[in-house]
Short mmCIF file of C-alpha atoms in Angstrom, two decimals:
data_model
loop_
_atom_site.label_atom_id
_atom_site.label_comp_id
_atom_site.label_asym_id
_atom_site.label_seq_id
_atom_site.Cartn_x
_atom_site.Cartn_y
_atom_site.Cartn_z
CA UNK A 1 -48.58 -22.70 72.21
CA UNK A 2 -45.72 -22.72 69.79
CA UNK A 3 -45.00 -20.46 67.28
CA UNK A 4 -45.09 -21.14 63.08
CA UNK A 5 -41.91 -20.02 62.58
CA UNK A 6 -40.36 -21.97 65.69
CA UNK A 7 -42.37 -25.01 65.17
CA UNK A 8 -39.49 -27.68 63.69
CA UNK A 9 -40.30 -30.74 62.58
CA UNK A 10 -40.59 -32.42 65.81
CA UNK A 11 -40.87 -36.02 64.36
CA UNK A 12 -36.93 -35.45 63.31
CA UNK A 13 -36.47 -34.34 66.57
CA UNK A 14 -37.34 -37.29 68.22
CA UNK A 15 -35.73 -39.72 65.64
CA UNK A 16 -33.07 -38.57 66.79
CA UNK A 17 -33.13 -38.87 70.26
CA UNK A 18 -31.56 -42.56 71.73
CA UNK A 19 -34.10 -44.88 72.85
CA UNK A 20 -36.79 -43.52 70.33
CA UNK A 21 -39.12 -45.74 68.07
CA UNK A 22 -38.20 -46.97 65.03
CA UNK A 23 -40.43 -46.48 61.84
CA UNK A 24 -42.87 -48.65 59.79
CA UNK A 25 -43.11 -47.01 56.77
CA UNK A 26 -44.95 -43.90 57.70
CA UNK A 27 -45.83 -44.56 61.06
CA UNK A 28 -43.93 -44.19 64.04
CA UNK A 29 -43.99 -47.47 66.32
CA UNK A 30 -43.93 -47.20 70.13
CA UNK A 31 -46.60 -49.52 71.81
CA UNK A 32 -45.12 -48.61 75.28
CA UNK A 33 -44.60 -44.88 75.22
CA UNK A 34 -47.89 -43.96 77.06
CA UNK A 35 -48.44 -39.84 77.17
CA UNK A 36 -50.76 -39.90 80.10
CA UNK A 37 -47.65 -41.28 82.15
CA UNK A 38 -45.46 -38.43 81.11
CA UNK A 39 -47.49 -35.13 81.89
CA UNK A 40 -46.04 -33.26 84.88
CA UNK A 41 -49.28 -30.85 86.22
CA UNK A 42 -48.27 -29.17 89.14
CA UNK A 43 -52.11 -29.08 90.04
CA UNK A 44 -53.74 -31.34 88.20
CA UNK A 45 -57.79 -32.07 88.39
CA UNK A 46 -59.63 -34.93 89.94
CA UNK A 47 -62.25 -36.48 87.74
CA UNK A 48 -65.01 -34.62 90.00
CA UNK A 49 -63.35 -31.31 89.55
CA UNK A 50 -62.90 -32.27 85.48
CA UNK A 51 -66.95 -32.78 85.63
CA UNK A 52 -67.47 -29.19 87.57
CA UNK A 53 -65.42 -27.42 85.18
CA UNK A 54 -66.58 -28.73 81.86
CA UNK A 55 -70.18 -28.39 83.47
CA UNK A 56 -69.32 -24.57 84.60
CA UNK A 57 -67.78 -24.48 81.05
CA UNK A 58 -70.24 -25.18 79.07
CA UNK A 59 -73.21 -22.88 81.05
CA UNK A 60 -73.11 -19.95 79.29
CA UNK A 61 -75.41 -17.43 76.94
CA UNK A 62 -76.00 -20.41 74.86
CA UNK A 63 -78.59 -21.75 77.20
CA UNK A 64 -80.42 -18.64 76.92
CA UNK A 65 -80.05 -18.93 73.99
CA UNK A 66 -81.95 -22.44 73.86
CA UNK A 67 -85.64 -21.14 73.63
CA UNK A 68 -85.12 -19.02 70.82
CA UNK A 69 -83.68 -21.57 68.96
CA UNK A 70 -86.56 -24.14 69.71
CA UNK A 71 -88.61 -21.24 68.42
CA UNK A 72 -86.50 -21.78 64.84
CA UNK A 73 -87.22 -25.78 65.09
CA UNK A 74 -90.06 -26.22 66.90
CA UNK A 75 -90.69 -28.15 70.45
CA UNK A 76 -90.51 -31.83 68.91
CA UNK A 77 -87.83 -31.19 66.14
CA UNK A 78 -85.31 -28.70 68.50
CA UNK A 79 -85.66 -31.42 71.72
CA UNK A 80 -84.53 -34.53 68.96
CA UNK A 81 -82.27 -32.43 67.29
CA UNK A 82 -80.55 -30.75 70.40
CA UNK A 83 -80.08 -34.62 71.87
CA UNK A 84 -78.54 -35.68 68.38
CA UNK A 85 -76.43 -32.49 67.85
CA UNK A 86 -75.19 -33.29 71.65
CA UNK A 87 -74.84 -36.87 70.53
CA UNK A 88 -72.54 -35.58 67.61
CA UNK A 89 -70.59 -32.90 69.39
CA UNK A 90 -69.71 -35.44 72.19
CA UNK A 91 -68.52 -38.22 69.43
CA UNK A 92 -66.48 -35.72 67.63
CA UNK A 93 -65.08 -34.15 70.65
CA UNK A 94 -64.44 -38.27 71.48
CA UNK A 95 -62.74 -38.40 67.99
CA UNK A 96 -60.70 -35.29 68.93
CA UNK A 97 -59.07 -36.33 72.30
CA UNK A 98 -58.44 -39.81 70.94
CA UNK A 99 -56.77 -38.72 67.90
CA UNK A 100 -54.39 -36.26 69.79
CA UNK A 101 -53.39 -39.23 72.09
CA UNK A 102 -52.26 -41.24 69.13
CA UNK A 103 -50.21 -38.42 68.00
CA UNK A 104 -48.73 -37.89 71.53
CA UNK A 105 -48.18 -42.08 71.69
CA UNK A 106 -46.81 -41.87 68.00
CA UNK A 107 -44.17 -38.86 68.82
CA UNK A 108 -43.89 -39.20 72.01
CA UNK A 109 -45.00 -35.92 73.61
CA UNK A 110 -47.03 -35.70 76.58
CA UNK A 111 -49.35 -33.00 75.03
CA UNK A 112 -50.11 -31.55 72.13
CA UNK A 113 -52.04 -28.46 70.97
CA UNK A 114 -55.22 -28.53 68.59
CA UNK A 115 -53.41 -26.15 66.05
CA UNK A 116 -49.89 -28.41 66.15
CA UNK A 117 -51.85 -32.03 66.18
CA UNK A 118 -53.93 -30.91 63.16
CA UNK A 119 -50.28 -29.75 61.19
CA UNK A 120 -48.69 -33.55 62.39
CA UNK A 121 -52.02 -35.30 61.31
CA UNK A 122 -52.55 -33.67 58.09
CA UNK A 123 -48.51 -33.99 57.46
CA UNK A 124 -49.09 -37.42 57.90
CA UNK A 125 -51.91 -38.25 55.99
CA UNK A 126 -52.95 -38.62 52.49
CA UNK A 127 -50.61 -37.68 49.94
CA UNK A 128 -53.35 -34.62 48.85
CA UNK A 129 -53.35 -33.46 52.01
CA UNK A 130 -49.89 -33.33 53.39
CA UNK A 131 -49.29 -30.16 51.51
CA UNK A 132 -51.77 -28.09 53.73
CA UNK A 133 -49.91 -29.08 56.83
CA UNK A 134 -47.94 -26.32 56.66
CA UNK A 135 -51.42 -23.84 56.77
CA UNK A 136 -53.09 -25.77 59.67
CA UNK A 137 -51.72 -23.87 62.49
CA UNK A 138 -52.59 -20.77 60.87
CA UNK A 139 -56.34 -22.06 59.96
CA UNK A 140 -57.16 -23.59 63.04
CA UNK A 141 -55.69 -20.52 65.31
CA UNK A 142 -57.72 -18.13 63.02
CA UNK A 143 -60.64 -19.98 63.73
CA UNK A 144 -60.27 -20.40 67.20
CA UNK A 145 -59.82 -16.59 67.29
CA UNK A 146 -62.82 -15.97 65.10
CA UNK A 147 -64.92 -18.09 67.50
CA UNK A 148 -63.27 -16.13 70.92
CA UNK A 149 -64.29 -12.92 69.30
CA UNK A 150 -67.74 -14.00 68.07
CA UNK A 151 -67.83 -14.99 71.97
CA UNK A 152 -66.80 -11.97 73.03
CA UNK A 153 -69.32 -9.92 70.47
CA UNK A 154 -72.22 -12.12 72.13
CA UNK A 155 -70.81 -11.06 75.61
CA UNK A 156 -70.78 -7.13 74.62
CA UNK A 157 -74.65 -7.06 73.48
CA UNK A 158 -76.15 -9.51 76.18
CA UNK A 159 -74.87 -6.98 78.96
CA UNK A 160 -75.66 -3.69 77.04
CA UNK A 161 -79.32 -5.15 76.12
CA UNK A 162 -79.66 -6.38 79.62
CA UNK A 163 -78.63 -3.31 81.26
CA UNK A 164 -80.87 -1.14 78.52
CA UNK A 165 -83.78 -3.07 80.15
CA UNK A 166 -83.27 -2.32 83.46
CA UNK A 167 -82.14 1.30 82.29
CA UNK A 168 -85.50 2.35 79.94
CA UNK A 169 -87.25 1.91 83.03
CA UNK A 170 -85.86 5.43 84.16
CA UNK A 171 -83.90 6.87 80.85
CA UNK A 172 -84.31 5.27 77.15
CA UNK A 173 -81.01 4.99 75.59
CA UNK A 174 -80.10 3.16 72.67
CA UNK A 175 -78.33 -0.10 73.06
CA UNK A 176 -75.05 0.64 71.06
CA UNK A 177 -74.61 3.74 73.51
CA UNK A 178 -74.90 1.11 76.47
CA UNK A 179 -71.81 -0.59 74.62
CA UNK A 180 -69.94 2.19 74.39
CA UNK A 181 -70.40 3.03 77.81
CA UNK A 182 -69.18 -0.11 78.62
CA UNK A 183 -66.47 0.15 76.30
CA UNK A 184 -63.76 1.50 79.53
CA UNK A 185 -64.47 -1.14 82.12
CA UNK A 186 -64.33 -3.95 79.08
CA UNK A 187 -60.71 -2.74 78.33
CA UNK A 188 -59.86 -2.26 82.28
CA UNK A 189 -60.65 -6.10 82.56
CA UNK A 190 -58.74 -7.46 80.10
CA UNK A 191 -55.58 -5.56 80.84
CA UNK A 192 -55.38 -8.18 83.88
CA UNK A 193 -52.42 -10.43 82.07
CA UNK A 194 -52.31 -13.02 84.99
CA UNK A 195 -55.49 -15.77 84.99
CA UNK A 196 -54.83 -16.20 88.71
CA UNK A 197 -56.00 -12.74 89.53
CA UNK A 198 -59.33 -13.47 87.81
CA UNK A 199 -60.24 -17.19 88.82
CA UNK A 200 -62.00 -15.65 92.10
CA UNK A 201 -63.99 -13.30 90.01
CA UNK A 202 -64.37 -16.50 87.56
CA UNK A 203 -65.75 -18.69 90.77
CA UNK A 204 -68.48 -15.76 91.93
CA UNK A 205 -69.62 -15.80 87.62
CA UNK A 206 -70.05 -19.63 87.82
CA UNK A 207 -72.40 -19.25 91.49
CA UNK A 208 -74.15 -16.52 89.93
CA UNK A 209 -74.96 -18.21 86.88
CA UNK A 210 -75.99 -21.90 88.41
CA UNK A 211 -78.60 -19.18 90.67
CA UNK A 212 -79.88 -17.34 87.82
CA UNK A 213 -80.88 -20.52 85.65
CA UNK A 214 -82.54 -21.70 88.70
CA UNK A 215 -84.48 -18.30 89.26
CA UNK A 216 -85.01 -18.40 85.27
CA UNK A 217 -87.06 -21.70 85.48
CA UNK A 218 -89.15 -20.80 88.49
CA UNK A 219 -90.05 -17.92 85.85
CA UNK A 220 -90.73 -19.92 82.97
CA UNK A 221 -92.41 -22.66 84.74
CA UNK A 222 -95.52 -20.72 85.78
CA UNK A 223 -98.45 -21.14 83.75
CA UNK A 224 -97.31 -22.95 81.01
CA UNK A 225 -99.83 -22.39 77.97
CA UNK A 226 -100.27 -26.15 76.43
CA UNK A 227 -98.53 -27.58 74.13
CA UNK A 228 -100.84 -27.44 70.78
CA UNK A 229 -100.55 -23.68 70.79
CA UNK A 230 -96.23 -24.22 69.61
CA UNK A 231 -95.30 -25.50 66.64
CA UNK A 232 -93.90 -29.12 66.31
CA UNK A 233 -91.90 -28.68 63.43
CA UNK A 234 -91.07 -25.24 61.93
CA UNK A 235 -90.25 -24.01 58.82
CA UNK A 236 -86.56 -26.10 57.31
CA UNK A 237 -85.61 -23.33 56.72
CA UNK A 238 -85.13 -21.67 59.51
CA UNK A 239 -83.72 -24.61 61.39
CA UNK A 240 -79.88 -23.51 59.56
CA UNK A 241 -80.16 -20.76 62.72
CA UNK A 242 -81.37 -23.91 65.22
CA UNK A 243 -78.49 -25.89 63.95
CA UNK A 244 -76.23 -22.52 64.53
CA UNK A 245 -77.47 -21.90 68.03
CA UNK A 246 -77.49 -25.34 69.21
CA UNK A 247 -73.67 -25.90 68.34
CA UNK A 248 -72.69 -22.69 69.64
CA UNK A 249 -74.16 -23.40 72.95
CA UNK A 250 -73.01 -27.11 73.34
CA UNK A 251 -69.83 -27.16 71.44
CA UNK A 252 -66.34 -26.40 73.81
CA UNK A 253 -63.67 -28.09 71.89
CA UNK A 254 -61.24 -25.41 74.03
CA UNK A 255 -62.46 -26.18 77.31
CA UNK A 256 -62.37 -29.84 76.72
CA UNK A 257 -58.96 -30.25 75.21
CA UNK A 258 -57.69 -27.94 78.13
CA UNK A 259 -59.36 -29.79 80.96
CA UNK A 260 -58.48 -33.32 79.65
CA UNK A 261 -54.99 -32.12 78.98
CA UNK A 262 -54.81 -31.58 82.99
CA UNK A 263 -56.36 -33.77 84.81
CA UNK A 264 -54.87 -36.04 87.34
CA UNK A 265 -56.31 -39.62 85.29
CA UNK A 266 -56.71 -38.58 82.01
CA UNK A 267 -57.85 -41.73 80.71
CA UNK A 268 -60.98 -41.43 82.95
CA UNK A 269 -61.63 -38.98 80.63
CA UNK A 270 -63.29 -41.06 77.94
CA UNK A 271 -65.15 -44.37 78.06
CA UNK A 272 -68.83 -44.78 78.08
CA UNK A 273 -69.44 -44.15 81.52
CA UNK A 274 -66.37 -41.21 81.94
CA UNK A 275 -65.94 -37.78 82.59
CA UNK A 276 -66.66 -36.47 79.18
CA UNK A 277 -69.89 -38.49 78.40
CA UNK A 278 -71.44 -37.77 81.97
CA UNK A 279 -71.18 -34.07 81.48
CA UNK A 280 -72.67 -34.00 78.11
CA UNK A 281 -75.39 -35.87 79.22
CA UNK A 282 -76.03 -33.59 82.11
CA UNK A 283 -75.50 -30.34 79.42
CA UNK A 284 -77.78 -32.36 77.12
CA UNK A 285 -80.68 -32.34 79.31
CA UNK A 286 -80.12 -28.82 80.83
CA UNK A 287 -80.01 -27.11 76.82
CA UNK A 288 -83.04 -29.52 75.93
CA UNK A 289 -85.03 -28.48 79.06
CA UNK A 290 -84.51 -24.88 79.02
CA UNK A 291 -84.99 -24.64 75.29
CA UNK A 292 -88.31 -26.53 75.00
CA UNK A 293 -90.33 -25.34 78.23
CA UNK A 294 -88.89 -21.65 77.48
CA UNK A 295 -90.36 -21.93 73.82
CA UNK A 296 -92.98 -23.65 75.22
CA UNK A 297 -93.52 -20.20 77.62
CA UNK A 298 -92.40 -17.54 75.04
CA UNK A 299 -93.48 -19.40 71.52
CA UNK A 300 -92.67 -17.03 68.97
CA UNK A 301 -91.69 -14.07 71.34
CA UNK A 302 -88.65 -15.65 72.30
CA UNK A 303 -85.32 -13.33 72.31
CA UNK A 304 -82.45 -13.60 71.64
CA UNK A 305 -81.73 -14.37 75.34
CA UNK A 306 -84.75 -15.94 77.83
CA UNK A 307 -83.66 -12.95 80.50
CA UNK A 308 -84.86 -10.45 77.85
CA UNK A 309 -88.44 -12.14 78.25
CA UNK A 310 -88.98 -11.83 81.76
CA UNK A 311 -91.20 -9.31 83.34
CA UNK A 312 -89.22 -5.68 83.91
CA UNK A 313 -91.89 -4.59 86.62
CA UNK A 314 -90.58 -7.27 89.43
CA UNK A 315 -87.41 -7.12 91.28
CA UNK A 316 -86.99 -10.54 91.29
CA UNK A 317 -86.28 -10.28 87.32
CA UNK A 318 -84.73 -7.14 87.54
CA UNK A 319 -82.06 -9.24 89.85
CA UNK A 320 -81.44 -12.14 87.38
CA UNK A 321 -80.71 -9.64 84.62
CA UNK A 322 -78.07 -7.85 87.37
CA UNK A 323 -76.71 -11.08 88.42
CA UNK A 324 -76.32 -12.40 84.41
CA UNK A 325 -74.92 -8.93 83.52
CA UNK A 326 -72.57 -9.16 85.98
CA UNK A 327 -71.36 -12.57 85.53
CA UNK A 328 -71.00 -12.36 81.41
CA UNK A 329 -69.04 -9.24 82.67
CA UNK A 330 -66.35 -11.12 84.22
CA UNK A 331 -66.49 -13.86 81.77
CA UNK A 332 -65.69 -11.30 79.15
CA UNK A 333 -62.17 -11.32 80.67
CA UNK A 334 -61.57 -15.09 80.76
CA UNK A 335 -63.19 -15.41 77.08
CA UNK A 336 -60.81 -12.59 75.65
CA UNK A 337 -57.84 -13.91 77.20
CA UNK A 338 -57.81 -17.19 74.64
CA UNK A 339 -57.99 -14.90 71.64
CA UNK A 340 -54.99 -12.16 72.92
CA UNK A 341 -52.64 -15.24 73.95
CA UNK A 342 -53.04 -16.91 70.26
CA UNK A 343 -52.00 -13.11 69.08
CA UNK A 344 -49.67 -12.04 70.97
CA UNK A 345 -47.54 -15.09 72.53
CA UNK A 346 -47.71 -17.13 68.86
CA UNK A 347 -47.54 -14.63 66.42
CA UNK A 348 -46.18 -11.52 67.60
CA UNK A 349 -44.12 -11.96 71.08
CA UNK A 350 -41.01 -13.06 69.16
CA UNK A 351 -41.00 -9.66 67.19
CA UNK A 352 -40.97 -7.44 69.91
CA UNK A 353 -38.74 -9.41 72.15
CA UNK A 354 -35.81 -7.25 72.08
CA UNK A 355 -37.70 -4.22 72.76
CA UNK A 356 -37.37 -4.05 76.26
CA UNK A 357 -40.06 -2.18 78.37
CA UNK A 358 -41.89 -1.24 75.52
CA UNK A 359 -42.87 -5.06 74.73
CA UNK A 360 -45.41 -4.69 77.44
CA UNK A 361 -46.95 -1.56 75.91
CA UNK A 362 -47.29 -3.36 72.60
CA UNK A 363 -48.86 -5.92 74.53
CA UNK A 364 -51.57 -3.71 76.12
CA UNK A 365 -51.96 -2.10 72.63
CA UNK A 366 -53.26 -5.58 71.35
CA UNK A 367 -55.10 -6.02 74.31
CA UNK A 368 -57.07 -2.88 73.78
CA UNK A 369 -57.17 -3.37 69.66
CA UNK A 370 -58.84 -6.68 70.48
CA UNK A 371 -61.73 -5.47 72.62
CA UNK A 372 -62.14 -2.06 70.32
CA UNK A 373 -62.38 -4.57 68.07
CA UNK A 374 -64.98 -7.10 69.56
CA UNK A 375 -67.00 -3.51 70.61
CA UNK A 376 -67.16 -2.37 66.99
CA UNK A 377 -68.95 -5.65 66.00
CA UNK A 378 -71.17 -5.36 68.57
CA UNK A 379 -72.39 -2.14 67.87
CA UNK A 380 -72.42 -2.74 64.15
CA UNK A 381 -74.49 -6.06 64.44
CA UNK A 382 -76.30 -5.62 68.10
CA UNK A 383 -78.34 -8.94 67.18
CA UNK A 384 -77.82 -11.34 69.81
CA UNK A 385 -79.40 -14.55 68.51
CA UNK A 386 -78.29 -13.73 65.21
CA UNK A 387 -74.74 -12.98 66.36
CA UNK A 388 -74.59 -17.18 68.72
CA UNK A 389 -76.42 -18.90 65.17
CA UNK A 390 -73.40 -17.01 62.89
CA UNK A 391 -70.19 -17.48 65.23
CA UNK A 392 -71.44 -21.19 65.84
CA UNK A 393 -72.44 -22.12 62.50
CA UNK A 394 -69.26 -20.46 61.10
CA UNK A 395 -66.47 -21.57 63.52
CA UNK A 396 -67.80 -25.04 65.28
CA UNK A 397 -68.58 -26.46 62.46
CA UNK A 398 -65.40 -26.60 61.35
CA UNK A 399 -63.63 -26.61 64.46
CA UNK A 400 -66.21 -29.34 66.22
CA UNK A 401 -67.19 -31.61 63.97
CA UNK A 402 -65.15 -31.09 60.13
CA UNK A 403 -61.17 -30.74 61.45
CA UNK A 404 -61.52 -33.88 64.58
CA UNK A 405 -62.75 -36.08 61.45
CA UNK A 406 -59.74 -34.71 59.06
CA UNK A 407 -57.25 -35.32 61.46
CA UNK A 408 -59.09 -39.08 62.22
CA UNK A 409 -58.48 -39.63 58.20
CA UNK A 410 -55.16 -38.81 58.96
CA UNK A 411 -53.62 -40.23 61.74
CA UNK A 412 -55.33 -43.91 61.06
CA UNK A 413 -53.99 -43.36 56.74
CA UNK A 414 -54.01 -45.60 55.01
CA UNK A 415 -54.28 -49.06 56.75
CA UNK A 416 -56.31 -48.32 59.98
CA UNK A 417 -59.24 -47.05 58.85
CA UNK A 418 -61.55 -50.28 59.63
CA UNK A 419 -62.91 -53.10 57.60
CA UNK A 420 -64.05 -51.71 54.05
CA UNK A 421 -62.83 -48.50 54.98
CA UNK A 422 -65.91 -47.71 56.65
CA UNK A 423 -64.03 -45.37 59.48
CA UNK A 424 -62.79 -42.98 56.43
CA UNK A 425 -66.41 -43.06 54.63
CA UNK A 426 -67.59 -42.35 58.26
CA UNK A 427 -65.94 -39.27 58.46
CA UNK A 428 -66.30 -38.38 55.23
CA UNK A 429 -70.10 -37.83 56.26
CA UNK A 430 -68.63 -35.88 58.88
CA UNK A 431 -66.85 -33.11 57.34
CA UNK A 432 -69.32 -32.91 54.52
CA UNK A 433 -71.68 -32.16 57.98
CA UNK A 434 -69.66 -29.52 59.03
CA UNK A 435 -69.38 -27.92 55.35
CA UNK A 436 -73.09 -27.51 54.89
CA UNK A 437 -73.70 -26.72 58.58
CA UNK A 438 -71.07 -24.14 58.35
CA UNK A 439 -72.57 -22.95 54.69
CA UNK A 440 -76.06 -22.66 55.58
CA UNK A 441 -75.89 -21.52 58.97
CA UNK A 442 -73.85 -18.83 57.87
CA UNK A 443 -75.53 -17.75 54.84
CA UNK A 444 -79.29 -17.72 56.74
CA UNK A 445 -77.51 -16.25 59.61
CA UNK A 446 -75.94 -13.05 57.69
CA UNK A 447 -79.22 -12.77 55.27
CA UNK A 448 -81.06 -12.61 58.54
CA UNK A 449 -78.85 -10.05 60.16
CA UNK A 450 -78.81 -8.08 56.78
CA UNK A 451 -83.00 -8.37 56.83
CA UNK A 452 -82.76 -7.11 60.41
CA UNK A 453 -81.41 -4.08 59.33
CA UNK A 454 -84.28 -3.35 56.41
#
């Protein structure tokens, strides 16, 4: 990822190159440059091993999420509502992909990164906009941190209230001491600098978490009380925290860009029937299904997590929490990574570059800072389904749905944006969706954490 202060203005840079394309007025001309052609992956992905990633990706704490957040819509509005906010996320992240390729195709650059293809398209665009080109990297990397951390918060307390279950059984502690006891092996795993040494560890998360979902529905399967007893509909206003959830647990705008950025035929990537739209359908039906025959199990005792509702007399349960423990664990480590390379390698590397040996012990300091960091917000808020509605209301919003719409505006200004204008008034709707999702679920999500406390 490149730095502010070394990004140049890459458009002069390729201006000025021989054989480059020529301008019409704004725009940059070059029907044959294609930036699929020109992307040298020493291992790039097949379209299978795309669809297993983005699957493994996207099969997190959000899904346990799910029932909870059914609970805050109720079985008929959270099954619609999870299908259409899956419906949006996948058209955005659509909007997203396609957007970068023009900007590739109009610069020609193989790849881009969110953070520099938001400063092109906004530099680009209208003339009201151009100006905050020169904040976008900043914005969109603080977000992207923001949403890693929130990540890693949700991480801290699903272990330590997991582990406090299995725990009260033989000695009561309170949960924050669980996450400070955890505090050690959390920093231990994220001084490992090298993503290599962890995809192993990453592999055994992903099997143990495809095993405990199964296990979890043979749970919530038995005796199903019927349907009349759950609400249809809840309370609108609750459903900001639904809206929160939901987004949090379907929306990975870094995993996508990442694994369409590598694989092997990236233009398999989109289309109706492609790579992207067959995994959201799959994650679609997996959220749906957990979400309305866990609320449908639970009702209003849903938690924050469906492990935390399972019986803590049987071994079987006592298992799944171990196994999910274990493999949020791990994840911690991949999760934190994203947030420690925007820190370090954008923003502060270049600083410390001529201190020799001791740039690796500023390194490790920031590596440290960042989980200390993550640790104090879980111990100050240890609200789990509070903590996935606020981090996805507050950062996906904006990052899913509001900035892939911006950049659309931008990159098609001002004579490309469809008869009557209709694709600008399109996503006009769009980021004024993302402004009052991010609002709301925000505001009900932090009044909610600050009534938790009362």
């Amino acid at each position: 990822m490149s730095s502010p202060k070394k990004d140049v203005n890459l458009d002069m840079q390729l201006l000025s190159k021989p054989g480059s394309p020529t301008r019409n007025g704004d725009t940059i001309v070059d029907d044959n440059y294609d930036p699929h052609l020109h992307r040298n992956r020493p291992h790039p992905t097949t379209n299978f091993e795309t669809l297993v990633h983005l699957l493994k990706g996207s099969l997190g704490t959000g899904i346990l999420a799910m029932p909870q957040a059914f609970y805050n819509a109720g079985w008929l509005s959270g099954f619609i509502n999870t299908i259409l906010i899956g419906a949006l996320c996948t058209y955005c992240l659509h909007v997203l992909v396609q957007t970068q390729y023009a900007l590739c195709k109009r610069h020609r650059v193989p790849i881009l990164t969110y953070p520099i293809s938001m400063k092109m398209a906004l530099a680009e665009g209208p003339q009201c906009l151009r100006g905050l080109s020169k904040y976008a990297v900043v914005i969109v990397d603080g977000f992207m941190i923001v949403y890693q951390l929130g990540i890693c918060c949700v991480y801290i307390v699903f272990v330590a209230t997991n582990i406090k279950q299995l725990v009260d059984v033989y000695l009561v502690l309170d949960v924050k001491l669980h996450c400070l006891i955890l505090l050690v092996p959390l920093i231990g795993i994220n001084m490992i600098r090298n993503l290599k040494v962890l995809a192993p560890f990453s592999s055994l998360a992903n099997v143990i978490t495809f095993v405990g979902i199964g296990m979890i529905l043979y749970y919530v399967c038995q005796d199903l009380p019927s349907i009349s007893e759950r609400e249809a509909v809840a309370d609108l206003g609750k459903f900001p925290l639904f809206f929160g959830t939901t987004l949090f647990a379907l929306e990975a705008v870094g995993v996508i860009i990442a694994l369409e950025n590598n694989m092997a035929t990236p233009k398999s990537f989109g289309g109706t029937c492609g790579v992207l739209n067959s995994g959201m359908t799959v994650i679609i039906i997996l959220y749906a299904g957990m979400g309305f025959l866990g609320y449908l199990k639970y009702g209003a005792d849903a938690l924050g997590s469906v492990t935390l509702n399972l019986p803590e007399g049987e071994w079987v349960s006592q298992s799944i929490r171990v196994l999910f423990a274990i493999a949020i664990f791990i994840s911690y480590g991949l999760q934190c990574y994203v947030p420690v390379d925007i820190i370090w390698n954008v923003y502060l590397a270049d600083k410390y570059k001529d201190s020799g040996k001791k740039q690796l012990v500023y390194e490790m300091l920031v590596r440290i800072v960042v989980v200390i960091t993550t640790f104090l917000l879980a111990v100050a808020i240890p609200r789990l389904g509070l903590f996935i509605s606020l981090f996805g209301a507050l950062c996906l919003s904006a990052l899913g749905i509001a900035f892939p719409a911006i950049m659309e505006i931008c990159v098609r200004w001002p004579d490309q944006l469809g008869p009557g204008k209709l694709i600008l008034w399109k996503d006009i709707v769009l980021i004024l969706l993302g402004i009052v999702g991010l609002a709301a679920g925000t505001y009900t999500s932090v009044r909610d954490i600050i009534y938790s406390f009362q």
